[in-house]
Amino acid sequence: MPNQQLEDITQKLRARREEADPDISFPESRAMFEEMVALFPLPEGVSSTPVDAGGIPAEWIRAAGASDNQTIYWLHGGGYCIGSINTHRGLLARISAASFARVLAIDYHLAPENPFPAAVEDAVAGYRWLLSAGVDPEQIIIAGDSAGGGLTVATLAALKDAGEPMPAAAVCISPWTDMTISGESVASKAEADPMITTDGITRVRDAYVDSADPRDPLASPLFADLSGLPSMLIQVGENEVLLSDSTRLAERAEVAGVDVTLEVWPDMIHVWHFFADALPEAQQAIDRIGEWVRERSEVSVAAS
């Protein structure tokens, strides 16, 4: 059964969703997201350093004790329409602490002002900047949450198509991988999910995809050729509308020969990792990511 902390969080999220204006503008939504996440304290000992990553605003985030020997390249979530380095800094500080790795997060261009494929182009540019800065691709983990999780897979597909060296591994938290919104869980988890509604996800999908084909493999990486992609960790909550986006991604990745680890966390909600201050399972999931990332580093070192 869900614990009391999760029940409290779920109730607050449901109330917030019910009170939200369905016609709120994207700039207003962005501001609300920034205000909400500002309530979460940043862990002590975290440093953040802005940097220009090949024309893309970015930031190095390092927890105390994090090494520069391994880099997590993070693509934030927010339906491609909201979210930023600011909204994710606390989460990324925790991931840096768990993995003992530095994190580079970017502010890719958002829709609807900059629809598909702007986010993919920016993500590829940021990765190329890392390579140009002398970062060994075998020491890079590309990662993201929600839309950023889908963007992670799309970026890998784009890098493969361009003949770029692949990063060592990828981490996807609650990834949104299907712009056709056709997964079984869209209906079956609608009541359980306190955050995502069909109307809401359709609105941001339309803003991002614009006039493009929603089945374009760089918009919906579920339909991409996944062969040749690096090892992948996928974490998703049991009570997510986007559950099927993760399970189908894992299935297709496995068929394509990718070393994929799928973790469906019982009772959890969309990107529950954000609630690590109040929810034990959130910190446990972050710690699991850190453990997995460190294992990838050890494999890379042993191979060299």
PDB file of N, CA and C in Angstrom, residues 123-216:
ATOM      1  N   ALA A 123      20.140  19.755 -27.942  1.00  0.00           N
ATOM      2  CA  ALA A 123      20.715  18.663 -27.167  1.00  0.00           C
ATOM      3  C   ALA A 123      21.943  18.081 -27.862  1.00  0.00           C
ATOM      4  N   VAL A 124      21.863  17.944 -29.169  1.00  0.00           N
ATOM      5  CA  VAL A 124      23.011  17.452 -29.942  1.00  0.00           C
ATOM      6  C   VAL A 124      24.153  18.459 -29.857  1.00  0.00           C
ATOM      7  N   ALA A 125      23.832  19.745 -29.973  1.00  0.00           N
ATOM      8  CA  ALA A 125      24.867  20.785 -29.913  1.00  0.00           C
ATOM      9  C   ALA A 125      25.562  20.780 -28.557  1.00  0.00           C
ATOM     10  N   GLY A 126      24.808  20.609 -27.485  1.00  0.00           N
ATOM     11  CA  GLY A 126      25.409  20.564 -26.164  1.00  0.00           C
ATOM     12  C   GLY A 126      26.335  19.376 -25.986  1.00  0.00           C
ATOM     13  N   TYR A 127      25.944  18.243 -26.536  1.00  0.00           N
ATOM     14  CA  TYR A 127      26.792  17.050 -26.464  1.00  0.00           C
ATOM     15  C   TYR A 127      28.072  17.260 -27.268  1.00  0.00           C
ATOM     16  N   ARG A 128      27.944  17.840 -28.438  1.00  0.00           N
ATOM     17  CA  ARG A 128      29.134  18.104 -29.256  1.00  0.00           C
ATOM     18  C   ARG A 128      30.064  19.085 -28.554  1.00  0.00           C
ATOM     19  N   TRP A 129      29.486  20.020 -27.804  1.00  0.00           N
ATOM     20  CA  TRP A 129      30.331  20.960 -27.057  1.00  0.00           C
ATOM     21  C   TRP A 129      31.143  20.207 -26.011  1.00  0.00           C
ATOM     22  N   LEU A 130      30.523  19.255 -25.339  1.00  0.00           N
ATOM     23  CA  LEU A 130      31.255  18.447 -24.362  1.00  0.00           C
ATOM     24  C   LEU A 130      32.440  17.748 -25.024  1.00  0.00           C
ATOM     25  N   LEU A 131      32.203  17.161 -26.187  1.00  0.00           N
ATOM     26  CA  LEU A 131      33.287  16.476 -26.892  1.00  0.00           C
ATOM     27  C   LEU A 131      34.388  17.457 -27.284  1.00  0.00           C
ATOM     28  N   SER A 132      33.978  18.642 -27.754  1.00  0.00           N
ATOM     29  CA  SER A 132      34.975  19.639 -28.167  1.00  0.00           C
ATOM     30  C   SER A 132      35.783  20.157 -26.980  1.00  0.00           C
ATOM     31  N   ALA A 133      35.202  20.059 -25.788  1.00  0.00           N
ATOM     32  CA  ALA A 133      35.898  20.482 -24.573  1.00  0.00           C
ATOM     33  C   ALA A 133      36.835  19.398 -24.048  1.00  0.00           C
ATOM     34  N   GLY A 134      36.907  18.294 -24.764  1.00  0.00           N
ATOM     35  CA  GLY A 134      37.830  17.233 -24.397  1.00  0.00           C
ATOM     36  C   GLY A 134      37.269  16.172 -23.470  1.00  0.00           C
ATOM     37  N   VAL A 135      35.945  16.174 -23.276  1.00  0.00           N
ATOM     38  CA  VAL A 135      35.342  15.164 -22.418  1.00  0.00           C
ATOM     39  C   VAL A 135      35.248  13.847 -23.190  1.00  0.00           C
ATOM     40  N   ASP A 136      35.746  12.786 -22.595  1.00  0.00           N
ATOM     41  CA  ASP A 136      35.737  11.465 -23.211  1.00  0.00           C
ATOM     42  C   ASP A 136      34.299  10.949 -23.265  1.00  0.00           C
ATOM     43  N   PRO A 137      33.781  10.589 -24.453  1.00  0.00           N
ATOM     44  CA  PRO A 137      32.404  10.090 -24.517  1.00  0.00           C
ATOM     45  C   PRO A 137      32.169   8.861 -23.647  1.00  0.00           C
ATOM     46  N   GLU A 138      33.223   8.082 -23.387  1.00  0.00           N
ATOM     47  CA  GLU A 138      33.077   6.911 -22.543  1.00  0.00           C
ATOM     48  C   GLU A 138      32.881   7.272 -21.074  1.00  0.00           C
ATOM     49  N   GLN A 139      33.034   8.553 -20.761  1.00  0.00           N
ATOM     50  CA  GLN A 139      32.810   9.034 -19.401  1.00  0.00           C
ATOM     51  C   GLN A 139      31.577   9.932 -19.314  1.00  0.00           C
ATOM     52  N   ILE A 140      30.729   9.874 -20.349  1.00  0.00           N
ATOM     53  CA  ILE A 140      29.501  10.671 -20.365  1.00  0.00           C
ATOM     54  C   ILE A 140      28.289   9.754 -20.220  1.00  0.00           C
ATOM     55  N   ILE A 141      27.397  10.118 -19.318  1.00  0.00           N
ATOM     56  CA  ILE A 141      26.082   9.485 -19.195  1.00  0.00           C
ATOM     57  C   ILE A 141      25.065  10.528 -19.629  1.00  0.00           C
ATOM     58  N   ILE A 142      24.299  10.257 -20.662  1.00  0.00           N
ATOM     59  CA  ILE A 142      23.241  11.176 -21.072  1.00  0.00           C
ATOM     60  C   ILE A 142      21.963  10.783 -20.355  1.00  0.00           C
ATOM     61  N   ALA A 143      21.221  11.766 -19.864  1.00  0.00           N
ATOM     62  CA  ALA A 143      20.080  11.448 -19.005  1.00  0.00           C
ATOM     63  C   ALA A 143      19.035  12.547 -19.077  1.00  0.00           C
ATOM     64  N   GLY A 144      17.821  12.191 -18.640  1.00  0.00           N
ATOM     65  CA  GLY A 144      16.758  13.178 -18.605  1.00  0.00           C
ATOM     66  C   GLY A 144      15.508  12.623 -17.967  1.00  0.00           C
ATOM     67  N   ASP A 145      14.583  13.508 -17.632  1.00  0.00           N
ATOM     68  CA  ASP A 145      13.326  13.122 -17.012  1.00  0.00           C
ATOM     69  C   ASP A 145      12.153  13.596 -17.855  1.00  0.00           C
ATOM     70  N   SER A 146      11.100  12.785 -17.902  1.00  0.00           N
ATOM     71  CA  SER A 146       9.864  13.115 -18.602  1.00  0.00           C
ATOM     72  C   SER A 146      10.159  13.419 -20.078  1.00  0.00           C
ATOM     73  N   ALA A 147       9.811  14.617 -20.553  1.00  0.00           N
ATOM     74  CA  ALA A 147      10.156  14.952 -21.935  1.00  0.00           C
ATOM     75  C   ALA A 147      11.658  14.869 -22.144  1.00  0.00           C
ATOM     76  N   GLY A 148      12.425  15.224 -21.123  1.00  0.00           N
ATOM     77  CA  GLY A 148      13.880  15.113 -21.213  1.00  0.00           C
ATOM     78  C   GLY A 148      14.349  13.679 -21.330  1.00  0.00           C
ATOM     79  N   GLY A 149      13.574  12.737 -20.783  1.00  0.00           N
ATOM     80  CA  GLY A 149      13.897  11.334 -20.961  1.00  0.00           C
ATOM     81  C   GLY A 149      13.689  10.892 -22.399  1.00  0.00           C
ATOM     82  N   GLY A 150      12.592  11.354 -22.999  1.00  0.00           N
ATOM     83  CA  GLY A 150      12.394  11.089 -24.422  1.00  0.00           C
ATOM     84  C   GLY A 150      13.441  11.776 -25.273  1.00  0.00           C
ATOM     85  N   LEU A 151      13.780  13.008 -24.889  1.00  0.00           N
ATOM     86  CA  LEU A 151      14.812  13.750 -25.621  1.00  0.00           C
ATOM     87  C   LEU A 151      16.158  13.057 -25.515  1.00  0.00           C
ATOM     88  N   THR A 152      16.406  12.398 -24.400  1.00  0.00           N
ATOM     89  CA  THR A 152      17.643  11.624 -24.254  1.00  0.00           C
ATOM     90  C   THR A 152      17.754  10.560 -25.339  1.00  0.00           C
ATOM     91  N   VAL A 153      16.680   9.815 -25.536  1.00  0.00           N
ATOM     92  CA  VAL A 153      16.694   8.750 -26.548  1.00  0.00           C
ATOM     93  C   VAL A 153      16.736   9.342 -27.953  1.00  0.00           C
ATOM     94  N   ALA A 154      16.001  10.430 -28.177  1.00  0.00           N
ATOM     95  CA  ALA A 154      16.022  11.085 -29.486  1.00  0.00           C
ATOM     96  C   ALA A 154      17.414  11.614 -29.809  1.00  0.00           C
ATOM     97  N   THR A 155      18.087  12.162 -28.795  1.00  0.00           N
ATOM     98  CA  THR A 155      19.446  12.671 -29.002  1.00  0.00           C
ATOM     99  C   THR A 155      20.394  11.539 -29.354  1.00  0.00           C
ATOM    100  N   LEU A 156      20.261  10.411 -28.682  1.00  0.00           N
ATOM    101  CA  LEU A 156      21.089   9.254 -29.017  1.00  0.00           C
ATOM    102  C   LEU A 156      20.857   8.819 -30.461  1.00  0.00           C
ATOM    103  N   ALA A 157      19.592   8.790 -30.894  1.00  0.00           N
ATOM    104  CA  ALA A 157      19.290   8.410 -32.272  1.00  0.00           C
ATOM    105  C   ALA A 157      19.895   9.399 -33.263  1.00  0.00           C
ATOM    106  N   ALA A 158      19.817  10.690 -32.930  1.00  0.00           N
ATOM    107  CA  ALA A 158      20.379  11.711 -33.806  1.00  0.00           C
ATOM    108  C   ALA A 158      21.899  11.611 -33.857  1.00  0.00           C
ATOM    109  N   LEU A 159      22.524  11.369 -32.715  1.00  0.00           N
ATOM    110  CA  LEU A 159      23.982  11.217 -32.680  1.00  0.00           C
ATOM    111  C   LEU A 159      24.428  10.007 -33.498  1.00  0.00           C
ATOM    112  N   LYS A 160      23.683   8.916 -33.381  1.00  0.00           N
ATOM    113  CA  LYS A 160      24.011   7.716 -34.147  1.00  0.00           C
ATOM    114  C   LYS A 160      23.909   7.999 -35.641  1.00  0.00           C
ATOM    115  N   ASP A 161      22.819   8.666 -36.053  1.00  0.00           N
ATOM    116  CA  ASP A 161      22.623   8.983 -37.470  1.00  0.00           C
ATOM    117  C   ASP A 161      23.732   9.877 -38.001  1.00  0.00           C
ATOM    118  N   ALA A 162      24.267  10.743 -37.119  1.00  0.00           N
ATOM    119  CA  ALA A 162      25.316  11.681 -37.535  1.00  0.00           C
ATOM    120  C   ALA A 162      26.712  11.067 -37.436  1.00  0.00           C
ATOM    121  N   GLY A 163      26.802   9.844 -36.942  1.00  0.00           N
ATOM    122  CA  GLY A 163      28.103   9.189 -36.825  1.00  0.00           C
ATOM    123  C   GLY A 163      28.946   9.690 -35.673  1.00  0.00           C
ATOM    124  N   GLU A 164      28.311  10.320 -34.689  1.00  0.00           N
ATOM    125  CA  GLU A 164      29.048  10.824 -33.530  1.00  0.00           C
ATOM    126  C   GLU A 164      29.336   9.673 -32.551  1.00  0.00           C
ATOM    127  N   PRO A 165      30.406   9.779 -31.766  1.00  0.00           N
ATOM    128  CA  PRO A 165      30.670   8.749 -30.759  1.00  0.00           C
ATOM    129  C   PRO A 165      29.576   8.738 -29.699  1.00  0.00           C
ATOM    130  N   MET A 166      29.170   7.542 -29.319  1.00  0.00           N
ATOM    131  CA  MET A 166      28.097   7.383 -28.341  1.00  0.00           C
ATOM    132  C   MET A 166      28.613   7.610 -26.920  1.00  0.00           C
ATOM    133  N   PRO A 167      27.762   8.144 -26.042  1.00  0.00           N
ATOM    134  CA  PRO A 167      28.122   8.190 -24.626  1.00  0.00           C
ATOM    135  C   PRO A 167      28.139   6.784 -24.046  1.00  0.00           C
ATOM    136  N   ALA A 168      28.614   6.661 -22.820  1.00  0.00           N
ATOM    137  CA  ALA A 168      28.758   5.344 -22.196  1.00  0.00           C
ATOM    138  C   ALA A 168      27.421   4.707 -21.886  1.00  0.00           C
ATOM    139  N   ALA A 169      26.419   5.512 -21.529  1.00  0.00           N
ATOM    140  CA  ALA A 169      25.147   4.963 -21.085  1.00  0.00           C
ATOM    141  C   ALA A 169      24.100   6.075 -21.052  1.00  0.00           C
ATOM    142  N   ALA A 170      22.864   5.677 -20.763  1.00  0.00           N
ATOM    143  CA  ALA A 170      21.758   6.627 -20.707  1.00  0.00           C
ATOM    144  C   ALA A 170      20.845   6.286 -19.540  1.00  0.00           C
ATOM    145  N   VAL A 171      20.267   7.327 -18.928  1.00  0.00           N
ATOM    146  CA  VAL A 171      19.293   7.169 -17.854  1.00  0.00           C
ATOM    147  C   VAL A 171      18.039   7.944 -18.231  1.00  0.00           C
ATOM    148  N   CYS A 172      16.897   7.275 -18.160  1.00  0.00           N
ATOM    149  CA  CYS A 172      15.618   7.917 -18.481  1.00  0.00           C
ATOM    150  C   CYS A 172      14.673   7.761 -17.292  1.00  0.00           C
ATOM    151  N   ILE A 173      14.220   8.873 -16.748  1.00  0.00           N
ATOM    152  CA  ILE A 173      13.236   8.866 -15.672  1.00  0.00           C
ATOM    153  C   ILE A 173      11.878   9.212 -16.267  1.00  0.00           C
ATOM    154  N   SER A 174      10.917   8.318 -16.120  1.00  0.00           N
ATOM    155  CA  SER A 174       9.548   8.564 -16.594  1.00  0.00           C
ATOM    156  C   SER A 174       9.530   9.169 -18.003  1.00  0.00           C
ATOM    157  N   PRO A 175      10.239   8.568 -18.964  1.00  0.00           N
ATOM    158  CA  PRO A 175      10.384   9.214 -20.262  1.00  0.00           C
ATOM    159  C   PRO A 175       9.088   9.277 -21.074  1.00  0.00           C
ATOM    160  N   TRP A 176       8.916  10.402 -21.753  1.00  0.00           N
ATOM    161  CA  TRP A 176       7.813  10.573 -22.709  1.00  0.00           C
ATOM    162  C   TRP A 176       8.395  10.295 -24.091  1.00  0.00           C
ATOM    163  N   THR A 177       8.039   9.169 -24.663  1.00  0.00           N
ATOM    164  CA  THR A 177       8.679   8.715 -25.900  1.00  0.00           C
ATOM    165  C   THR A 177       7.737   8.598 -27.081  1.00  0.00           C
ATOM    166  N   ASP A 178       6.446   8.829 -26.868  1.00  0.00           N
ATOM    167  CA  ASP A 178       5.456   8.586 -27.921  1.00  0.00           C
ATOM    168  C   ASP A 178       4.533   9.790 -28.077  1.00  0.00           C
ATOM    169  N   MET A 179       4.778  10.571 -29.113  1.00  0.00           N
ATOM    170  CA  MET A 179       3.959  11.756 -29.366  1.00  0.00           C
ATOM    171  C   MET A 179       2.588  11.422 -29.960  1.00  0.00           C
ATOM    172  N   THR A 180       2.348  10.161 -30.298  1.00  0.00           N
ATOM    173  CA  THR A 180       1.010   9.773 -30.741  1.00  0.00           C
ATOM    174  C   THR A 180       0.083   9.525 -29.546  1.00  0.00           C
ATOM    175  N   ILE A 181       0.659   9.498 -28.358  1.00  0.00           N
ATOM    176  CA  ILE A 181      -0.097   9.319 -27.103  1.00  0.00           C
ATOM    177  C   ILE A 181      -0.986   8.085 -27.217  1.00  0.00           C
ATOM    178  N   SER A 182      -0.399   6.985 -27.630  1.00  0.00           N
ATOM    179  CA  SER A 182      -1.171   5.779 -27.924  1.00  0.00           C
ATOM    180  C   SER A 182      -0.931   4.636 -26.941  1.00  0.00           C
ATOM    181  N   GLY A 183      -0.181   4.878 -25.883  1.00  0.00           N
ATOM    182  CA  GLY A 183       0.103   3.820 -24.930  1.00  0.00           C
ATOM    183  C   GLY A 183      -1.129   3.398 -24.138  1.00  0.00           C
ATOM    184  N   GLU A 184      -1.189   2.145 -23.779  1.00  0.00           N
ATOM    185  CA  GLU A 184      -2.328   1.599 -23.033  1.00  0.00           C
ATOM    186  C   GLU A 184      -2.525   2.324 -21.707  1.00  0.00           C
ATOM    187  N   SER A 185      -1.441   2.739 -21.070  1.00  0.00           N
ATOM    188  CA  SER A 185      -1.546   3.367 -19.751  1.00  0.00           C
ATOM    189  C   SER A 185      -2.135   4.770 -19.797  1.00  0.00           C
ATOM    190  N   VAL A 186      -2.216   5.378 -20.975  1.00  0.00           N
ATOM    191  CA  VAL A 186      -2.852   6.694 -21.073  1.00  0.00           C
ATOM    192  C   VAL A 186      -4.280   6.623 -20.546  1.00  0.00           C
ATOM    193  N   ALA A 187      -4.950   5.511 -20.824  1.00  0.00           N
ATOM    194  CA  ALA A 187      -6.314   5.314 -20.313  1.00  0.00           C
ATOM    195  C   ALA A 187      -6.315   4.587 -18.985  1.00  0.00           C
ATOM    196  N   SER A 188      -5.518   3.521 -18.867  1.00  0.00           N
ATOM    197  CA  SER A 188      -5.610   2.658 -17.687  1.00  0.00           C
ATOM    198  C   SER A 188      -5.080   3.330 -16.421  1.00  0.00           C
ATOM    199  N   LYS A 189      -4.182   4.317 -16.553  1.00  0.00           N
ATOM    200  CA  LYS A 189      -3.601   4.990 -15.387  1.00  0.00           C
ATOM    201  C   LYS A 189      -4.124   6.416 -15.214  1.00  0.00           C
ATOM    202  N   ALA A 190      -5.161   6.767 -15.967  1.00  0.00           N
ATOM    203  CA  ALA A 190      -5.666   8.142 -15.912  1.00  0.00           C
ATOM    204  C   ALA A 190      -6.154   8.523 -14.523  1.00  0.00           C
ATOM    205  N   GLU A 191      -6.802   7.612 -13.833  1.00  0.00           N
ATOM    206  CA  GLU A 191      -7.313   7.905 -12.496  1.00  0.00           C
ATOM    207  C   GLU A 191      -6.196   7.901 -11.459  1.00  0.00           C
ATOM    208  N   ALA A 192      -5.213   7.051 -11.654  1.00  0.00           N
ATOM    209  CA  ALA A 192      -4.140   6.919 -10.664  1.00  0.00           C
ATOM    210  C   ALA A 192      -3.127   8.058 -10.726  1.00  0.00           C
ATOM    211  N   ASP A 193      -2.930   8.630 -11.907  1.00  0.00           N
ATOM    212  CA  ASP A 193      -1.907   9.659 -12.102  1.00  0.00           C
ATOM    213  C   ASP A 193      -2.427  11.012 -11.615  1.00  0.00           C
ATOM    214  N   PRO A 194      -1.786  11.619 -10.616  1.00  0.00           N
ATOM    215  CA  PRO A 194      -2.265  12.895 -10.088  1.00  0.00           C
ATOM    216  C   PRO A 194      -1.723  14.117 -10.834  1.00  0.00           C
ATOM    217  N   MET A 195      -0.900  13.879 -11.846  1.00  0.00           N
ATOM    218  CA  MET A 195      -0.217  14.995 -12.498  1.00  0.00           C
ATOM    219  C   MET A 195      -0.621  15.198 -13.950  1.00  0.00           C
ATOM    220  N   ILE A 196      -0.617  14.126 -14.731  1.00  0.00           N
ATOM    221  CA  ILE A 196      -0.764  14.243 -16.180  1.00  0.00           C
ATOM    222  C   ILE A 196      -2.175  13.860 -16.611  1.00  0.00           C
ATOM    223  N   THR A 197      -2.792  14.713 -17.419  1.00  0.00           N
ATOM    224  CA  THR A 197      -4.097  14.432 -18.006  1.00  0.00           C
ATOM    225  C   THR A 197      -3.950  14.295 -19.513  1.00  0.00           C
ATOM    226  N   THR A 198      -4.907  13.641 -20.137  1.00  0.00           N
ATOM    227  CA  THR A 198      -4.879  13.486 -21.594  1.00  0.00           C
ATOM    228  C   THR A 198      -4.943  14.848 -22.277  1.00  0.00           C
ATOM    229  N   ASP A 199      -5.806  15.727 -21.789  1.00  0.00           N
ATOM    230  CA  ASP A 199      -5.914  17.061 -22.386  1.00  0.00           C
ATOM    231  C   ASP A 199      -4.609  17.823 -22.238  1.00  0.00           C
ATOM    232  N   GLY A 200      -3.996  17.730 -21.061  1.00  0.00           N
ATOM    233  CA  GLY A 200      -2.758  18.466 -20.823  1.00  0.00           C
ATOM    234  C   GLY A 200      -1.626  17.973 -21.689  1.00  0.00           C
ATOM    235  N   ILE A 201      -1.464  16.666 -21.786  1.00  0.00           N
ATOM    236  CA  ILE A 201      -0.348  16.132 -22.571  1.00  0.00           C
ATOM    237  C   ILE A 201      -0.581  16.346 -24.063  1.00  0.00           C
ATOM    238  N   THR A 202      -1.840  16.343 -24.479  1.00  0.00           N
ATOM    239  CA  THR A 202      -2.135  16.618 -25.886  1.00  0.00           C
ATOM    240  C   THR A 202      -1.805  18.063 -26.236  1.00  0.00           C
ATOM    241  N   ARG A 203      -2.072  18.968 -25.300  1.00  0.00           N
ATOM    242  CA  ARG A 203      -1.789  20.384 -25.547  1.00  0.00           C
ATOM    243  C   ARG A 203      -0.297  20.637 -25.731  1.00  0.00           C
ATOM    244  N   VAL A 204       0.530  20.049 -24.850  1.00  0.00           N
ATOM    245  CA  VAL A 204       1.965  20.292 -24.991  1.00  0.00           C
ATOM    246  C   VAL A 204       2.525  19.525 -26.195  1.00  0.00           C
ATOM    247  N   ARG A 205       1.941  18.363 -26.512  1.00  0.00           N
ATOM    248  CA  ARG A 205       2.362  17.630 -27.713  1.00  0.00           C
ATOM    249  C   ARG A 205       2.140  18.482 -28.956  1.00  0.00           C
ATOM    250  N   ASP A 206       0.956  19.083 -29.053  1.00  0.00           N
ATOM    251  CA  ASP A 206       0.638  19.906 -30.223  1.00  0.00           C
ATOM    252  C   ASP A 206       1.561  21.118 -30.308  1.00  0.00           C
ATOM    253  N   ALA A 207       1.905  21.688 -29.145  1.00  0.00           N
ATOM    254  CA  ALA A 207       2.790  22.849 -29.137  1.00  0.00           C
ATOM    255  C   ALA A 207       4.189  22.473 -29.595  1.00  0.00           C
ATOM    256  N   TYR A 208       4.644  21.303 -29.207  1.00  0.00           N
ATOM    257  CA  TYR A 208       6.006  20.871 -29.555  1.00  0.00           C
ATOM    258  C   TYR A 208       6.099  20.338 -30.975  1.00  0.00           C
ATOM    259  N   VAL A 209       5.227  19.406 -31.319  1.00  0.00           N
ATOM    260  CA  VAL A 209       5.306  18.768 -32.641  1.00  0.00           C
ATOM    261  C   VAL A 209       4.929  19.740 -33.746  1.00  0.00           C
ATOM    262  N   ASP A 210       3.974  20.623 -33.454  1.00  0.00           N
ATOM    263  CA  ASP A 210       3.550  21.636 -34.415  1.00  0.00           C
ATOM    264  C   ASP A 210       3.062  20.947 -35.697  1.00  0.00           C
ATOM    265  N   SER A 211       3.692  21.230 -36.823  1.00  0.00           N
ATOM    266  CA  SER A 211       3.237  20.664 -38.098  1.00  0.00           C
ATOM    267  C   SER A 211       3.974  19.389 -38.483  1.00  0.00           C
ATOM    268  N   ALA A 212       4.870  18.926 -37.627  1.00  0.00           N
ATOM    269  CA  ALA A 212       5.650  17.728 -37.939  1.00  0.00           C
ATOM    270  C   ALA A 212       4.808  16.467 -37.717  1.00  0.00           C
ATOM    271  N   ASP A 213       5.312  15.350 -38.215  1.00  0.00           N
ATOM    272  CA  ASP A 213       4.670  14.056 -38.026  1.00  0.00           C
ATOM    273  C   ASP A 213       4.949  13.579 -36.596  1.00  0.00           C
ATOM    274  N   PRO A 214       3.923  13.328 -35.793  1.00  0.00           N
ATOM    275  CA  PRO A 214       4.178  12.886 -34.418  1.00  0.00           C
ATOM    276  C   PRO A 214       4.900  11.541 -34.340  1.00  0.00           C
ATOM    277  N   ARG A 215       4.939  10.810 -35.439  1.00  0.00           N
ATOM    278  CA  ARG A 215       5.674   9.538 -35.456  1.00  0.00           C
ATOM    279  C   ARG A 215       7.117   9.711 -35.927  1.00  0.00           C
ATOM    280  N   ASP A 216       7.525  10.933 -36.194  1.00  0.00           N
ATOM    281  CA  ASP A 216       8.931  11.168 -36.548  1.00  0.00           C
ATOM    282  C   ASP A 216       9.796  10.580 -35.435  1.00  0.00           C
TER     283      ASP A 216
END
